[in-house]
XYZ file of C-alpha atoms in Angstrom:
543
model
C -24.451 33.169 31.642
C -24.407 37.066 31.853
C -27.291 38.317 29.185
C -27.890 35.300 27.437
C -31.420 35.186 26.687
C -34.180 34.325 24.634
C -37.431 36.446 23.640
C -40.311 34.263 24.650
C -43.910 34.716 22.177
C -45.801 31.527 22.669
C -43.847 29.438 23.787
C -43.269 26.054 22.183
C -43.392 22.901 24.180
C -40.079 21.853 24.888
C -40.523 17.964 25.115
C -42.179 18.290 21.827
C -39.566 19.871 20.147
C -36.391 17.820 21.689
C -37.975 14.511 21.079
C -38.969 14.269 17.653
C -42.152 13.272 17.859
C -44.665 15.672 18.773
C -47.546 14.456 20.697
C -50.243 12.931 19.368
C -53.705 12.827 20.611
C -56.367 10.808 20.377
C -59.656 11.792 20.760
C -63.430 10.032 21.119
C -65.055 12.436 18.830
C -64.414 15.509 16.302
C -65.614 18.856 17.907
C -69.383 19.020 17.772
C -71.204 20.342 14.663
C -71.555 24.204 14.391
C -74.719 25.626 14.870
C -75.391 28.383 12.475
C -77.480 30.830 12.572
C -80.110 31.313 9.272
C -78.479 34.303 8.214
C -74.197 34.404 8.965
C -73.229 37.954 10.542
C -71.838 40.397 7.743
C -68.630 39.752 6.897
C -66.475 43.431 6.889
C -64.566 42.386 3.422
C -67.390 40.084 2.281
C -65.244 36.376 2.135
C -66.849 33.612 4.255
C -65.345 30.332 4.745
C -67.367 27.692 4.420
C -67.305 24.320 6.115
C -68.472 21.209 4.792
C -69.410 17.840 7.124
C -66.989 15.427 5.502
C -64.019 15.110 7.577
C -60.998 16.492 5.863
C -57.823 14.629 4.951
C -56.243 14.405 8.538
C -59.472 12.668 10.678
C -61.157 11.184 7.656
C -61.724 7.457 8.883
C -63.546 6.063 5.941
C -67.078 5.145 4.866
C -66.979 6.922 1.020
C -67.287 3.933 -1.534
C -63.736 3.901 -3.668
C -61.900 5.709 -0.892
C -59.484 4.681 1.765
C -59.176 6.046 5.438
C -56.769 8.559 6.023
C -56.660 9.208 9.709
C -53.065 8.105 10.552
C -53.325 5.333 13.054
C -52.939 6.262 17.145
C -49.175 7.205 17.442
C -48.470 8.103 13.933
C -48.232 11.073 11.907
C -50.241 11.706 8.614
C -48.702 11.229 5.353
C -50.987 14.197 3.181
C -48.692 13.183 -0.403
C -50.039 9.529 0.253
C -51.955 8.036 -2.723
C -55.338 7.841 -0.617
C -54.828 11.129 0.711
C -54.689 12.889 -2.496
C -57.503 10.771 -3.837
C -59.151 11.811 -1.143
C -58.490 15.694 -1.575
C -59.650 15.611 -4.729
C -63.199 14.121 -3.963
C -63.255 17.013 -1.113
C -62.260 19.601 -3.387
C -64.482 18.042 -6.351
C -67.216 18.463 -3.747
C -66.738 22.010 -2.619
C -66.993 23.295 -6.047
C -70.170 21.417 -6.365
C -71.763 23.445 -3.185
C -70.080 26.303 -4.428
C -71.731 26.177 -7.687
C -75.051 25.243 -6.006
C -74.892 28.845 -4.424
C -73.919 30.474 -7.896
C -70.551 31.198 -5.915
C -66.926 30.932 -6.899
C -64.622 29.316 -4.334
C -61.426 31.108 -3.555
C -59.289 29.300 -1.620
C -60.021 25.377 -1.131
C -58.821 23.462 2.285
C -58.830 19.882 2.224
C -55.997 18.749 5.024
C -57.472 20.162 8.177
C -60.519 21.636 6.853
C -63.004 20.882 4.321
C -64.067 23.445 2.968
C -63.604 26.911 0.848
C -63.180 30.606 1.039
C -65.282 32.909 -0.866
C -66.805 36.899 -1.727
C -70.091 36.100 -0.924
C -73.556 38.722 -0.345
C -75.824 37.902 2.662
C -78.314 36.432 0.361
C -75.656 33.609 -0.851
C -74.052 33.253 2.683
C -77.404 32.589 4.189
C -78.170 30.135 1.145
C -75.392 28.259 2.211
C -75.661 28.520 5.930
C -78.649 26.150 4.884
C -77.485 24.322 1.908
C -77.444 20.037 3.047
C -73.892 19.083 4.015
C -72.616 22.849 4.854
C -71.496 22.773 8.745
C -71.764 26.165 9.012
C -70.258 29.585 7.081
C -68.129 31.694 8.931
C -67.294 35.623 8.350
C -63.560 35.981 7.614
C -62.046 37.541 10.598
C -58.896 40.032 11.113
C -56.429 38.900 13.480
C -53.442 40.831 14.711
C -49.903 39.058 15.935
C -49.760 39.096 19.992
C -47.203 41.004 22.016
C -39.478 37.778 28.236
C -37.950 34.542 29.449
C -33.645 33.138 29.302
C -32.431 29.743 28.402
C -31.086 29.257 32.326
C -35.353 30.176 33.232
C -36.734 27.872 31.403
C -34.224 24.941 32.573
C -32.422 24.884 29.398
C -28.897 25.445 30.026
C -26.375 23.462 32.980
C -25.667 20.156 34.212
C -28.863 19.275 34.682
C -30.911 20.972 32.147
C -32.854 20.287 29.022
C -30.112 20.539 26.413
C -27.836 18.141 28.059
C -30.516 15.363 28.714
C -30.846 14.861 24.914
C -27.435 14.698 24.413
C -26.509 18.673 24.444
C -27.324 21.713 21.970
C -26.596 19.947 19.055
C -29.315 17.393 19.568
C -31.937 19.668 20.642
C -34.577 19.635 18.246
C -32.646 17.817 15.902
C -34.835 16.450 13.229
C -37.853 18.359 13.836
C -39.343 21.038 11.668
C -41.347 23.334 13.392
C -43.751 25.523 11.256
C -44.560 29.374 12.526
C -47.227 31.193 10.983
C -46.391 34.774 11.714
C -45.334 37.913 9.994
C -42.844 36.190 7.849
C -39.281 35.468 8.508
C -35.535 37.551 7.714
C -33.233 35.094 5.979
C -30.598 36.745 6.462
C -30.941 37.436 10.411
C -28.055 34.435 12.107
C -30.734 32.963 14.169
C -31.464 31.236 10.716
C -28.031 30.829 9.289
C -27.705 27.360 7.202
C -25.602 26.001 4.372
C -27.337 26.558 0.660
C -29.289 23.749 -0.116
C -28.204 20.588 -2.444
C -29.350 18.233 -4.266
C -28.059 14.962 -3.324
C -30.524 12.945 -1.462
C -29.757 12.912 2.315
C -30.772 10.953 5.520
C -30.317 13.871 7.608
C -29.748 17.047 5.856
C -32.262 18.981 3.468
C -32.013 18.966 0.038
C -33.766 19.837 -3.169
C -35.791 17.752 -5.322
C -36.567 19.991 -8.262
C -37.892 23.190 -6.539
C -39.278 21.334 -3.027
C -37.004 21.084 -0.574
C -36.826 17.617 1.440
C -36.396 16.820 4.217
C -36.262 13.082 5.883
C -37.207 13.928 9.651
C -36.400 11.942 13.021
C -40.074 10.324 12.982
C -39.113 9.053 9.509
C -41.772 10.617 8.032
C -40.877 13.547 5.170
C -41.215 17.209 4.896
C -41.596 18.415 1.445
C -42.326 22.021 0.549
C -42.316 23.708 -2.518
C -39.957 27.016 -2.572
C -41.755 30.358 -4.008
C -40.262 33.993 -5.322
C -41.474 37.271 -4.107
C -41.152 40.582 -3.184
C -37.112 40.913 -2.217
C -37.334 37.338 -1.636
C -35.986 34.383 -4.152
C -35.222 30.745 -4.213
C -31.885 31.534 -2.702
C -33.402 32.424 0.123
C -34.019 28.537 1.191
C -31.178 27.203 3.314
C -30.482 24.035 5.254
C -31.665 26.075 8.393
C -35.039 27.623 6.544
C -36.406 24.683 4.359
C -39.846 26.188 4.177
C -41.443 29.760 3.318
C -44.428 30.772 2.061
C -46.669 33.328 2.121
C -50.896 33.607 1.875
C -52.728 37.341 0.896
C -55.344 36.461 -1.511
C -58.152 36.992 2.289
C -56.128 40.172 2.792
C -56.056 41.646 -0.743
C -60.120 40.616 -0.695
C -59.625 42.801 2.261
C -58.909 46.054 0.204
C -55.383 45.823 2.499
C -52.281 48.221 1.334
C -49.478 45.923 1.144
C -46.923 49.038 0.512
C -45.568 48.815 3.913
C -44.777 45.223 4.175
C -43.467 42.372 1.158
C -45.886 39.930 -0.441
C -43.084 37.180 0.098
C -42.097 35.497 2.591
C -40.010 38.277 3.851
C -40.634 39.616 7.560
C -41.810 43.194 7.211
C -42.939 43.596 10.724
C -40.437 40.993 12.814
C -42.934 39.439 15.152
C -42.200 36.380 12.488
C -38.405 36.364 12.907
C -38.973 37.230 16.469
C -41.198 33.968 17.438
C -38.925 31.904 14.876
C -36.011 32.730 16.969
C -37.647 32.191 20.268
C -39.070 28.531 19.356
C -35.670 27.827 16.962
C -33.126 29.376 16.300
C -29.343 29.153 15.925
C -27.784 28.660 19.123
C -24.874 31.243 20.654
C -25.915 34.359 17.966
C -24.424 37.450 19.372
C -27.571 39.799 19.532
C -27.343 43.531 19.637
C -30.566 46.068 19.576
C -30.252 49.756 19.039
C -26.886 49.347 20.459
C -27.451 47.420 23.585
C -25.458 44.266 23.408
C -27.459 41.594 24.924
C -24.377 38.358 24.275
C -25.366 35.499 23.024
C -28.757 34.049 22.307
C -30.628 31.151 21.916
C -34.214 29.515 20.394
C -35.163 26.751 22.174
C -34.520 24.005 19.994
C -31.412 25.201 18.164
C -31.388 21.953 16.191
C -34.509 22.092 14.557
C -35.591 23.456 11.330
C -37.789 25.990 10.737
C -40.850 26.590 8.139
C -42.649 29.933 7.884
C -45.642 30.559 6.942
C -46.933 34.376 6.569
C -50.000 35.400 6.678
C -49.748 38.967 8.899
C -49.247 42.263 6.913
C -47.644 45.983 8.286
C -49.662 48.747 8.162
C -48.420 52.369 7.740
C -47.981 52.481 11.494
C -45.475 50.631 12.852
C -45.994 51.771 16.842
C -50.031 49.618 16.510
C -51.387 46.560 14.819
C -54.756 48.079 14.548
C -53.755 48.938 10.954
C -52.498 45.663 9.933
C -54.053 42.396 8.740
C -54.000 38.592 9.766
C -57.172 37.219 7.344
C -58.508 34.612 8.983
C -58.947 32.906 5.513
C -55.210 33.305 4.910
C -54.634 31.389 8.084
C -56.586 28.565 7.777
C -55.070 28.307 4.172
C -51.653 28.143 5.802
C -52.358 25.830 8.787
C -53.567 23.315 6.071
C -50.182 23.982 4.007
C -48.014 23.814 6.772
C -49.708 20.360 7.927
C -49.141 19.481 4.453
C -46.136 19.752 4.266
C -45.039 17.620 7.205
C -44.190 20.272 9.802
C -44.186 18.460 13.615
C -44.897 21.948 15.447
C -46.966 24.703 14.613
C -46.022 28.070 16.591
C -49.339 30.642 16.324
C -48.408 33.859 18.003
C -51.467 35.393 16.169
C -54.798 36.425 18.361
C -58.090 38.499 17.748
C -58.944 39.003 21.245
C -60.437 36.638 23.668
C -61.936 33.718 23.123
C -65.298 33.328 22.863
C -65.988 30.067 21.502
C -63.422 26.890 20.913
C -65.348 25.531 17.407
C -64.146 28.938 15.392
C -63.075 27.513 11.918
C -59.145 27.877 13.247
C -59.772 25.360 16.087
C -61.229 23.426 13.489
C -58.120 23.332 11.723
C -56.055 22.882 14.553
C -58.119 20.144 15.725
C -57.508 17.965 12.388
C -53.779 19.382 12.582
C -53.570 17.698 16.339
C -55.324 14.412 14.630
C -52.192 14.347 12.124
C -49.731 14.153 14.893
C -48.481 18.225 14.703
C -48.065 19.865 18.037
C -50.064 23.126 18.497
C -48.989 25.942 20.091
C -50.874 29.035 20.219
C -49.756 32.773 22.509
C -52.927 33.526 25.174
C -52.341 37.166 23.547
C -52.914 40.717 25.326
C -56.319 40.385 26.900
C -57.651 40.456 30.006
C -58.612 40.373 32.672
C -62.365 40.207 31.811
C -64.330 38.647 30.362
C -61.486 36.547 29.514
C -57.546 36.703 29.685
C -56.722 33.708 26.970
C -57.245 34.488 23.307
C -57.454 30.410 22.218
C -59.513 28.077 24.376
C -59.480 24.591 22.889
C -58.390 21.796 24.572
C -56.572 20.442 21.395
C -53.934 22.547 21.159
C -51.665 24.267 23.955
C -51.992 27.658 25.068
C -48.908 29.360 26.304
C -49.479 32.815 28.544
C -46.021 34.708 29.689
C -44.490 34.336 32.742
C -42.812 36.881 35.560
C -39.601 37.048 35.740
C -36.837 39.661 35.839
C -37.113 42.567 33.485
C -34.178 44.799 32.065
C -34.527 48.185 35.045
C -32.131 51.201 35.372
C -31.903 53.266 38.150
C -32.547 56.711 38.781
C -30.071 58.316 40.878
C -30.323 61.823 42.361
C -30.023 63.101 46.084
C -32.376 61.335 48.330
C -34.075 59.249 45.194
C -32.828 55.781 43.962
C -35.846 54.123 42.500
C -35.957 51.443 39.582
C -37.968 51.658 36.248
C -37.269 49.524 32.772
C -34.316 50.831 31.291
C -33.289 48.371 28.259
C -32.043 51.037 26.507
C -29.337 52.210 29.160
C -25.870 50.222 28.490
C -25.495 47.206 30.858
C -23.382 48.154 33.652
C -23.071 51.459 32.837
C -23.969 54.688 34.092
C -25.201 58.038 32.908
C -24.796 61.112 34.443
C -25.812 64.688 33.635
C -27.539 68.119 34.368
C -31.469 67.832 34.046
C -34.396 69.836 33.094
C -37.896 68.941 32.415
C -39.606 69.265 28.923
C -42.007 71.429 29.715
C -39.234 74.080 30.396
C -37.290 73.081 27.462
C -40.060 74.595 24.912
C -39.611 75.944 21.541
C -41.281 79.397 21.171
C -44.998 78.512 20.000
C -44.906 74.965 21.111
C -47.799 74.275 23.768
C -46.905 71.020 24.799
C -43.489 70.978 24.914
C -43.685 68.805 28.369
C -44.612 65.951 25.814
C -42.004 65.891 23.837
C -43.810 65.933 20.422
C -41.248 66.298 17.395
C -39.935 69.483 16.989
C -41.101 71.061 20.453
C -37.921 71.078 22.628
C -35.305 73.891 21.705
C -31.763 72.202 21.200
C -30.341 75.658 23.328
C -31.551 74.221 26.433
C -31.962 70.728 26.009
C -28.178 70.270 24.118
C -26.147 67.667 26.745
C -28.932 67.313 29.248
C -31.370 64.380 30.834
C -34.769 65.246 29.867
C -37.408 64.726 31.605
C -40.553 64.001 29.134
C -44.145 62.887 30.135
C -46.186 60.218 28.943
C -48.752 60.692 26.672
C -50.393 61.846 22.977
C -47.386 60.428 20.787
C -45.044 57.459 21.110
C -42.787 56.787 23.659
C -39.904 56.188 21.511
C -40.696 59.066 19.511
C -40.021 61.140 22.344
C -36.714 60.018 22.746
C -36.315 60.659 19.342
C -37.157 64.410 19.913
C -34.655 64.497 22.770
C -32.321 63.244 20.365
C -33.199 65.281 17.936
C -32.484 68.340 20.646
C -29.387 67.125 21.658
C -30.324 65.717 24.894
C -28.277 62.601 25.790
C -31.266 60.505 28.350
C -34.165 60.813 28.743
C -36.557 59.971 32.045
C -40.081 59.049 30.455
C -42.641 59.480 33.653
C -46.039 58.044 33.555
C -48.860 61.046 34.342
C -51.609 58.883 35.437
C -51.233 55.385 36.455
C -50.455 53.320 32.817
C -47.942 50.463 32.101
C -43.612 50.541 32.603
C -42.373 49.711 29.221
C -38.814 48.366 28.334
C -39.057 50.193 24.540
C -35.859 50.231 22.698
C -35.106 54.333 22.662
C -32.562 55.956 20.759
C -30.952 57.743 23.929
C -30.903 56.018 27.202
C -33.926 55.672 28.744
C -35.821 55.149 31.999
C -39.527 54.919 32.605
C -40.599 55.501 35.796
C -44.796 55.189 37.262
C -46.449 57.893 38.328
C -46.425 57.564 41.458
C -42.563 59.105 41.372
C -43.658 62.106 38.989
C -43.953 64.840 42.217
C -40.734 64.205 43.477
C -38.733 63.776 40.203
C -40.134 67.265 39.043
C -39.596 68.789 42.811
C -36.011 68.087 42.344
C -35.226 68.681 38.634
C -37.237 71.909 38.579
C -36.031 73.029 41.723
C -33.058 74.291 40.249
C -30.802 74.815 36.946
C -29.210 71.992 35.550
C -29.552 69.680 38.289
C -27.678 66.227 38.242
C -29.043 63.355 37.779
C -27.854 59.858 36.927
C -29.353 56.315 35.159
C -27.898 53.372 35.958
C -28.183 50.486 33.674
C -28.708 46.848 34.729
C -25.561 44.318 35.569
């Protein structure tokens, strides 16, 4: 189906999605108490959450006097706006302020659905009080996460005759009555991955609608989503669509944090697009025409085109959009929004969100996800960037899925010159099309004064000899699309980005056509191009 794809994060279980009813497991015993040490390591922002030993809302089986179970039954989902269940929150949350006050603490943030327990600012002395305070399973320093960093429709057994789509009764049908909840980055309403009608307000059997400011939704399990829209930054009520029934957005770890949300929106709005990006890849519209810096990739696809989608952001930009070391995933945030998306009535949660490998599987967020597994949601969490020691997966527990990418064909170009045809990603280089002109490498295309012009820092190469050439640029010291941007900037019209030492080949989206070649090619490629003036060379994008 020529370039129809789909971006793959971590990937959501396709059966869970096209069914309608997410598995549910069923397990012998909760995850095993925490054992904490007498004094909790520091926390870098000072919040701690705290855990307390009665079962939240989603595995709470009974025993309090007054109060009725809440565990749904094996097979079912959990209703958290039942009666019990909010009787039941309110006993938990009654009895978090009472350990909180014990401490001389102030709670911030109270979880009751997949987690009992609270957020709060706390010094060592009050953490370690708590750490040993009767009932408290065990106080936790908030951590920072960061989002994790490609696979088609036709790969994954989607499309055709036989596929996916067409054994539940085609695209249409494919995730049809299913929300599926991604906490990420945020979302863009206005991308057409997430086009839907406005919302009404007649009460519907099958399509969303309002109910005061929640929006409903009566799902293919029969149970209810129900989620209360929210205003923000470039982001309002109209915002909510038949397609997007459910956004909201958690900060108050990350503002404890000290974080500078200039660069991003406290909204629901997607600031960075790894939100939009895993939203589309798990859900979005079928047959969007997708185009990126000018590269038409045809039509795309989420997986389950029918479902609809509820985002939940807790990940903040930083000033630097090229590394996530600046920007901020609390760990209290998250846990806040796993418990709201459960809540809610989401089926499937999508967490593309790591902080490195995993070192233990009773962390408060496989806590949470434990509980949300116990209420029937389907968990699926990205392996992330790690590896390959100590450990390549960033989430280990058994109760949830972990999803790690897969090799398949990348987007190469082709680098053409006498006696040299070699491959290297080249995304940026139209499909099917080639590009063909004189060469010379950076480091002979120098501004007067600059000392690393070979790099192809901003504002090194002189536009009088790079004007209407194919530069060649190493790797290194900046980013590699700001290199193109220099050649750009200089009038070149490609670039060939060669690794120095041996490093990654990276498809980046450049803003001239682009190919990255490995080291191992450098020699010959500056043999030839040096050899002589305004050699010709050519890049040949992918069919």
């Amino acid at each position: 189906m020529g370039h129809t794809v789909l971006k793959a994060a971590a990937a959501v279980a396709i059966a869970a999605l096209f069914t309608g009813a997410a598995a549910t497991a069923s397990y012998a015993a909760s995850p095993g108490k925490e054992v904490t040490p007498p004094t909790p390591a520091a926390s870098p922002n000072g919040i701690y959450v705290v855990l307390l030993d009665e079962a939240p809302v989603a595995t709470y089986d009974g025993g309090e006097a007054g109060l009725a179970p809440t565990k749904p039954a094996k097979g079912k989902r959990l209703n958290a706006h039942s009666t019990a269940a909010k009787k039941y929150a309110a006993h938990l949350q009654k009895r978090q302020k009472d350990v909180a006050a014990q401490a001389g603490v102030t709670a911030k943030t109270s979880y009751q659905v997949t987690l009992n327990g609270f957020s709060a600012k706390l010094t060592a002395a009050q953490a370690a009080k708590l750490a040993g305070t009767k009932g408290v399973k065990g106080v936790y320093p908030d951590e920072i996460f960061h989002p994790d960093a490609e696979s088609s429709t036709s790969f994954l057994g989607l499309e055709g005759q036989n596929g996916v789509w067409n054994a539940v009764g085609g695209v249409a049908n494919a995730g049809k009555g299913v929300v599926v909840g991604v906490i990420d980055t945020g979302i863009a309403p206005e991308n057409p991955s997430f086009a839907g009608d406005p919302l009404g307000t007649t009460a519907s059997d099958t399509t969303p609608y309002l109910d005061g400011n929640q929006v409903v939704y009566k799902k293919a399990d029969g149970n209810t989503f129900r989620s209360t829209r929210v205003s923000g930054q470039q982001w309002d009520v109209g915002d909510y669509s038949t397609k997007i029934i459910g956004a909201q957005y958690f900060s108050a770890g990350a503002t404890a944090a000290g974080f500078d949300f200039q660069y991003d929106y406290l909204s629901p709005r997607d600031g960075a697009g790894h939100g939009s990006h895993t939203a589309s890849t798990a859900a979005g519209n079928n047959g969007v025409d997708a185009t990126v810096s000018g590269v038409d990739f045809g039509a795309i696809s989420g997986v389950a085109p029918a479902a609809k989608i509820a985002a939940y952001k807790v990940c903040y930009d930083g000033p630097d959009p090229s590394v996530n070391t600046d920007d901020i995933c609390a760990g209290s945030d998250i846990l806040d929004a796993i418990d709201a998306a459960v809540n809610d009535g989401v089926d499937v949660i999508n967490f593309s969100i790591g902080g490195g490998a995993a070192t233990s599987i009773f962390g408060p967020e496989d806590y949470a996800f434990f509980a949300a597994a116990a209420a029937g949601v389907f968990v699926s969490a990205s392996a992330g960037n790690d590896g390959p020691d100590p450990s390549t997966a960033d989430h280990a527990s058994p109760w949830y899925t972990t999803v790690a990418a897969s090799t398949i064909p990348t987007y190469e170009g082709t680098l053409n010159f006498p006696g040299f045809s070699h491959a290297g990603p080249g995304v940026s280089i139209p499909f099917g099309q080639t590009i063909t002109g004189p060469s010379i490498y950076a480091g002979d295309a120098g501004l007067s004064g600059a000392t690393t012009p070979n790099l192809c820092l901003a504002g090194s190469l002189d536009p009088s000899k790079v004007a209407g050439h194919i530069v060649v640029c190493d790797r290194g010291s900046n980013a590699r699309v700001d290199k193109s941007a220099e050649v750009k900037r200089a009038g070149g019209i490609g670039m060939i980005l060669v690794n120095v030492t041996p490093n990654s080949l990276d498809n980046d989206f450049h803003t001239v056509p682009t190919i990255h070649m490995a080291d191992t090619y450098r020699a010959a490629i500056l043999a030839y191009v040096q050899g002589g003036a305004d050699r010709e060379v050519s890049l040949v994008g992918a069919n």
